[in-house]
Amino acid sequence: MADRLFCMQKYDLKGIFIFFLVATLSYGLLGTEEKHTIYTDEQTEAFFKKFDFVQKETKTIQATFVEKKELKLLEEPVVSKGRFYFTSPSQALWEYQNPEEKTFLLTKNDLISYYPKEKKAEKVNIKRFSGQVFKFFAVGQISKDLKDYYNIEVSNNNNSKKIIMTLRPKKRRAKKRVDVVRIWIDKTTLQPYQIQYVEMDGDKTTLTFDNLKINEEISAEIYKLNIPPDVEIKEGFSEFSDKGK
């Protein structure tokens, strides 16, 4: 089961449990033409102290997102759009609205997926692994927790307002799937606005967030999926089986 959880990275759940976000929309990624300065140990620790304070104060997140998947098997990137909700410590919802409607709900016990067009719903119990999942996907975690799962390098571009956190997995299972995770953070707000997963096979998923609302009340109804009674909720998650195709 734990090994299967890492398979989610290939598909629509690559953005699960995103770091607390920032309201600035940006499509600019770390380019080879940019010269970035790597933080010293002292600078890194000073940054983490400020960053951790912001994360601890963030209780809810609402945002729109754009997900761009660049897969070796496809000539053109796959772009999806939707809405994201997060309530600390363990509730998250992804509503994909375009080009295909689908919803993924995560709680401390279950991961539930719903595909209205296909009239299909699935559920996976993740209670035993929920803590590891949140840390693996770098969401709702302070730097101390992330260091258990990643080697972290912090850098910036003196001519821009962004800080880049480069995370490389420590765990053997994660290393088999993920090469690097990059998170772009606004220097002023210390809130992440973009995250990119690069897998060992070269496939990339980049998520960019906009229309951020932090610490505004999110109704408990948001996390209740309205699955019609005639749709059977099956145990398992078909995205796992697609990995090898």
Short mmCIF file of C-alpha atoms in Angstrom, two decimals:
data_model
loop_
_atom_site.label_atom_id
_atom_site.label_comp_id
_atom_site.label_asym_id
_atom_site.label_seq_id
_atom_site.Cartn_x
_atom_site.Cartn_y
_atom_site.Cartn_z
CA MET A 1 0.00 0.00 0.00
CA ALA A 2 2.77 2.46 0.94
CA ASP A 3 4.51 1.81 -2.37
CA ARG A 4 1.27 2.44 -4.22
CA LEU A 5 0.84 5.84 -2.62
CA PHE A 6 3.94 7.03 -4.42
CA CYS A 7 2.40 5.99 -7.73
CA MET A 8 -0.10 8.84 -7.39
CA GLN A 9 2.63 11.21 -8.49
CA LYS A 10 2.19 10.25 -12.16
CA TYR A 11 -1.36 11.48 -12.47
CA ASP A 12 -3.80 14.11 -11.24
CA LEU A 13 -2.77 13.81 -7.61
CA LYS A 14 0.69 15.25 -8.07
CA GLY A 15 -0.56 18.42 -6.49
CA ILE A 16 -1.94 16.71 -3.40
CA PHE A 17 -1.14 18.59 -0.22
CA ILE A 18 0.53 21.59 -1.73
CA PHE A 19 2.50 23.90 0.54
CA PHE A 20 0.54 26.91 1.74
CA LEU A 21 0.08 29.10 -1.29
CA VAL A 22 0.46 32.69 -2.36
CA ALA A 23 -1.96 34.90 -4.28
CA THR A 24 0.48 35.76 -7.05
CA LEU A 25 0.04 33.80 -10.29
CA SER A 26 3.35 33.04 -12.00
CA TYR A 27 4.25 30.74 -14.85
CA GLY A 28 8.00 31.48 -14.74
CA LEU A 29 10.06 28.48 -13.69
CA LEU A 30 13.67 28.25 -12.65
CA GLY A 31 15.49 28.80 -15.91
CA THR A 32 19.04 27.88 -16.77
CA GLU A 33 19.71 31.48 -17.80
CA GLU A 34 19.03 32.72 -14.26
CA LYS A 35 21.85 32.88 -11.76
CA HIS A 36 20.69 31.80 -8.34
CA THR A 37 22.55 32.23 -5.09
CA ILE A 38 22.47 29.24 -2.75
CA TYR A 39 21.82 30.20 0.86
CA THR A 40 24.45 29.52 3.50
CA ASP A 41 23.51 27.35 6.47
CA GLU A 42 22.91 30.48 8.54
CA GLN A 43 20.73 32.08 5.86
CA THR A 44 18.78 28.85 5.43
CA GLU A 45 18.03 28.57 9.14
CA ALA A 46 16.96 32.22 9.29
CA PHE A 47 14.63 31.66 6.34
CA PHE A 48 13.13 28.51 7.89
CA LYS A 49 12.32 30.35 11.13
CA LYS A 50 10.27 32.93 9.24
CA PHE A 51 8.76 30.37 6.89
CA ASP A 52 7.72 28.06 9.74
CA PHE A 53 5.99 30.91 11.54
CA VAL A 54 3.88 31.65 8.44
CA GLN A 55 2.96 27.97 8.01
CA LYS A 56 1.92 27.59 11.65
CA GLU A 57 -0.37 30.60 11.34
CA THR A 58 -2.04 29.25 8.18
CA LYS A 59 -5.17 27.27 9.06
CA THR A 60 -7.12 27.27 5.78
CA ILE A 61 -6.37 27.81 2.09
CA GLN A 62 -8.60 28.42 -0.91
CA ALA A 63 -7.22 28.95 -4.39
CA THR A 64 -7.61 28.29 -8.08
CA PHE A 65 -4.93 26.23 -9.76
CA VAL A 66 -3.45 25.42 -13.15
CA GLU A 67 -1.81 22.02 -13.50
CA LYS A 68 0.59 21.39 -16.39
CA LYS A 69 1.77 17.84 -17.02
CA GLU A 70 4.66 17.21 -19.39
CA LEU A 71 4.88 13.48 -20.11
CA LYS A 72 7.37 11.77 -22.39
CA LEU A 73 4.60 9.72 -23.98
CA LEU A 74 2.70 12.84 -25.08
CA GLU A 75 3.78 15.43 -27.63
CA GLU A 76 1.86 18.27 -26.00
CA PRO A 77 1.50 19.16 -22.32
CA VAL A 78 -1.78 18.34 -20.59
CA VAL A 79 -3.24 21.42 -18.87
CA SER A 80 -6.01 21.22 -16.28
CA LYS A 81 -7.70 23.89 -14.16
CA GLY A 82 -9.71 23.82 -10.99
CA ARG A 83 -10.09 24.83 -7.35
CA PHE A 84 -8.19 23.76 -4.25
CA TYR A 85 -9.24 23.77 -0.58
CA PHE A 86 -7.20 22.88 2.49
CA THR A 87 -8.07 22.90 6.18
CA SER A 88 -5.34 22.10 8.67
CA PRO A 89 -4.35 19.52 9.64
CA SER A 90 -5.74 16.86 7.30
CA GLN A 91 -8.52 17.90 4.92
CA ALA A 92 -7.88 18.73 1.28
CA LEU A 93 -10.08 18.90 -1.80
CA TRP A 94 -9.19 19.20 -5.49
CA GLU A 95 -11.98 20.10 -7.88
CA TYR A 96 -10.84 19.71 -11.47
CA GLN A 97 -13.18 21.75 -13.66
CA ASN A 98 -11.50 21.85 -17.06
CA PRO A 99 -11.11 20.01 -19.38
CA GLU A 100 -12.66 17.18 -17.36
CA GLU A 101 -14.62 17.34 -14.12
CA LYS A 102 -13.27 15.17 -11.34
CA THR A 103 -12.83 15.53 -7.60
CA PHE A 104 -10.30 14.19 -5.14
CA LEU A 105 -10.99 14.41 -1.41
CA LEU A 106 -8.41 13.55 1.19
CA THR A 107 -9.00 13.16 4.91
CA LYS A 108 -6.86 11.67 7.64
CA ASN A 109 -8.49 8.31 6.92
CA ASP A 110 -9.40 8.12 3.23
CA LEU A 111 -8.66 9.25 -0.28
CA ILE A 112 -11.88 9.44 -2.31
CA SER A 113 -12.07 10.11 -6.05
CA TYR A 114 -15.19 10.93 -8.04
CA TYR A 115 -15.54 11.10 -11.83
CA PRO A 116 -19.04 12.46 -12.66
CA LYS A 117 -18.82 11.87 -16.41
CA GLU A 118 -17.90 8.23 -15.92
CA LYS A 119 -20.26 7.82 -12.96
CA LYS A 120 -17.38 6.29 -11.06
CA ALA A 121 -16.17 6.71 -7.47
CA GLU A 122 -13.34 5.05 -5.58
CA LYS A 123 -11.97 5.05 -2.05
CA VAL A 124 -8.64 4.08 -0.52
CA ASN A 125 -8.04 3.87 3.22
CA ILE A 126 -4.81 5.72 4.05
CA LYS A 127 -5.17 5.97 7.82
CA ARG A 128 -1.94 4.10 8.47
CA PHE A 129 0.00 6.31 6.07
CA SER A 130 -1.67 9.73 6.31
CA GLY A 131 1.20 11.32 8.24
CA GLN A 132 3.76 10.07 5.75
CA VAL A 133 1.61 11.16 2.82
CA PHE A 134 1.34 14.74 4.06
CA LYS A 135 5.07 14.96 4.63
CA PHE A 136 5.89 13.27 1.34
CA PHE A 137 3.85 15.81 -0.60
CA ALA A 138 5.21 18.71 1.46
CA VAL A 139 1.90 20.13 2.61
CA GLY A 140 1.05 21.63 5.96
CA GLN A 141 4.52 20.83 7.22
CA ILE A 142 7.15 22.99 8.86
CA SER A 143 10.79 22.66 7.85
CA LYS A 144 11.65 20.28 10.70
CA ASP A 145 9.12 17.72 9.44
CA LEU A 146 10.14 18.14 5.82
CA LYS A 147 13.78 17.47 6.65
CA ASP A 148 12.78 13.95 7.68
CA TYR A 149 11.79 13.26 4.07
CA TYR A 150 13.90 15.63 1.99
CA ASN A 151 17.34 17.11 1.63
CA ILE A 152 16.52 20.80 1.20
CA GLU A 153 18.46 23.53 -0.58
CA VAL A 154 17.31 27.15 -0.49
CA SER A 155 18.32 29.72 -3.09
CA ASN A 156 17.16 32.98 -4.61
CA ASN A 157 17.58 35.36 -7.50
CA ASN A 158 18.61 38.80 -6.29
CA ASN A 159 16.74 40.42 -9.16
CA SER A 160 13.40 38.78 -8.42
CA LYS A 161 10.95 38.39 -5.56
CA LYS A 162 11.15 34.63 -5.38
CA ILE A 163 12.91 32.10 -3.21
CA ILE A 164 13.37 28.55 -4.47
CA MET A 165 13.29 25.51 -2.23
CA THR A 166 14.77 22.44 -3.91
CA LEU A 167 13.77 19.19 -2.20
CA ARG A 168 15.33 15.82 -2.99
CA PRO A 169 13.79 12.73 -1.38
CA LYS A 170 15.73 10.82 1.26
CA LYS A 171 13.52 7.74 1.43
CA ARG A 172 14.36 4.88 -0.91
CA ARG A 173 10.82 4.37 -2.15
CA ALA A 174 10.40 8.04 -2.95
CA LYS A 175 13.73 8.14 -4.77
CA LYS A 176 12.46 5.48 -7.17
CA ARG A 177 9.69 7.83 -8.32
CA VAL A 178 10.76 11.41 -7.68
CA ASP A 179 13.98 13.13 -8.69
CA VAL A 180 13.32 16.59 -7.31
CA VAL A 181 10.54 18.83 -5.99
CA ARG A 182 10.86 22.60 -6.51
CA ILE A 183 8.80 25.16 -4.65
CA TRP A 184 8.72 28.85 -5.57
CA ILE A 185 8.06 31.17 -2.62
CA ASP A 186 7.25 34.87 -2.57
CA LYS A 187 9.97 36.76 -0.68
CA THR A 188 7.52 39.20 0.87
CA THR A 189 4.72 36.92 2.04
CA LEU A 190 6.81 33.75 2.42
CA GLN A 191 3.92 31.88 0.83
CA PRO A 192 4.55 29.31 -1.94
CA TYR A 193 2.83 30.04 -5.26
CA GLN A 194 4.15 27.26 -7.48
CA ILE A 195 5.37 23.69 -7.11
CA GLN A 196 6.96 21.30 -9.58
CA TYR A 197 7.50 17.55 -9.33
CA VAL A 198 10.15 16.01 -11.59
CA GLU A 199 10.10 12.24 -11.75
CA MET A 200 13.01 9.92 -12.35
CA ASP A 201 11.79 9.22 -15.89
CA GLY A 202 11.79 12.95 -16.71
CA ASP A 203 8.03 13.55 -16.54
CA LYS A 204 7.07 16.85 -14.91
CA THR A 205 4.01 18.25 -13.21
CA THR A 206 3.83 21.95 -12.38
CA LEU A 207 1.05 23.54 -10.35
CA THR A 208 0.52 27.29 -10.17
CA PHE A 209 -1.95 28.92 -7.79
CA ASP A 210 -3.97 32.12 -8.00
CA ASN A 211 -6.82 33.90 -6.17
CA LEU A 212 -5.46 32.81 -2.84
CA LYS A 213 -7.51 33.18 0.31
CA ILE A 214 -5.81 32.33 3.58
CA ASN A 215 -7.52 31.72 6.92
CA GLU A 216 -10.98 32.44 5.58
CA GLU A 217 -13.62 30.08 6.90
CA ILE A 218 -14.26 26.99 4.79
CA SER A 219 -17.60 25.32 5.35
CA ALA A 220 -17.53 21.68 6.39
CA GLU A 221 -19.94 21.08 3.49
CA ILE A 222 -17.07 21.68 1.06
CA TYR A 223 -15.53 18.40 2.14
CA LYS A 224 -18.69 16.36 1.59
CA LEU A 225 -18.81 14.84 -1.88
CA ASN A 226 -22.25 14.75 -3.44
CA ILE A 227 -21.98 11.32 -5.02
CA PRO A 228 -25.35 10.15 -6.41
CA PRO A 229 -26.81 7.07 -4.72
CA ASP A 230 -26.69 5.11 -7.97
CA VAL A 231 -22.88 5.48 -8.14
CA GLU A 232 -21.11 2.67 -6.35
CA ILE A 233 -18.00 3.64 -4.36
CA LYS A 234 -15.48 0.92 -5.08
CA GLU A 235 -12.51 0.09 -2.90
CA GLY A 236 -9.19 0.82 -4.56
CA PHE A 237 -7.81 3.48 -6.86
CA SER A 238 -7.59 2.84 -10.59
CA GLU A 239 -4.92 5.52 -11.09
CA PHE A 240 -2.48 3.13 -9.44
CA SER A 241 -2.97 0.46 -12.08
CA ASP A 242 -2.42 2.99 -14.88
CA LYS A 243 1.15 3.65 -13.81
CA GLY A 244 2.67 0.89 -15.81
CA LYS A 245 0.75 1.52 -19.02
#
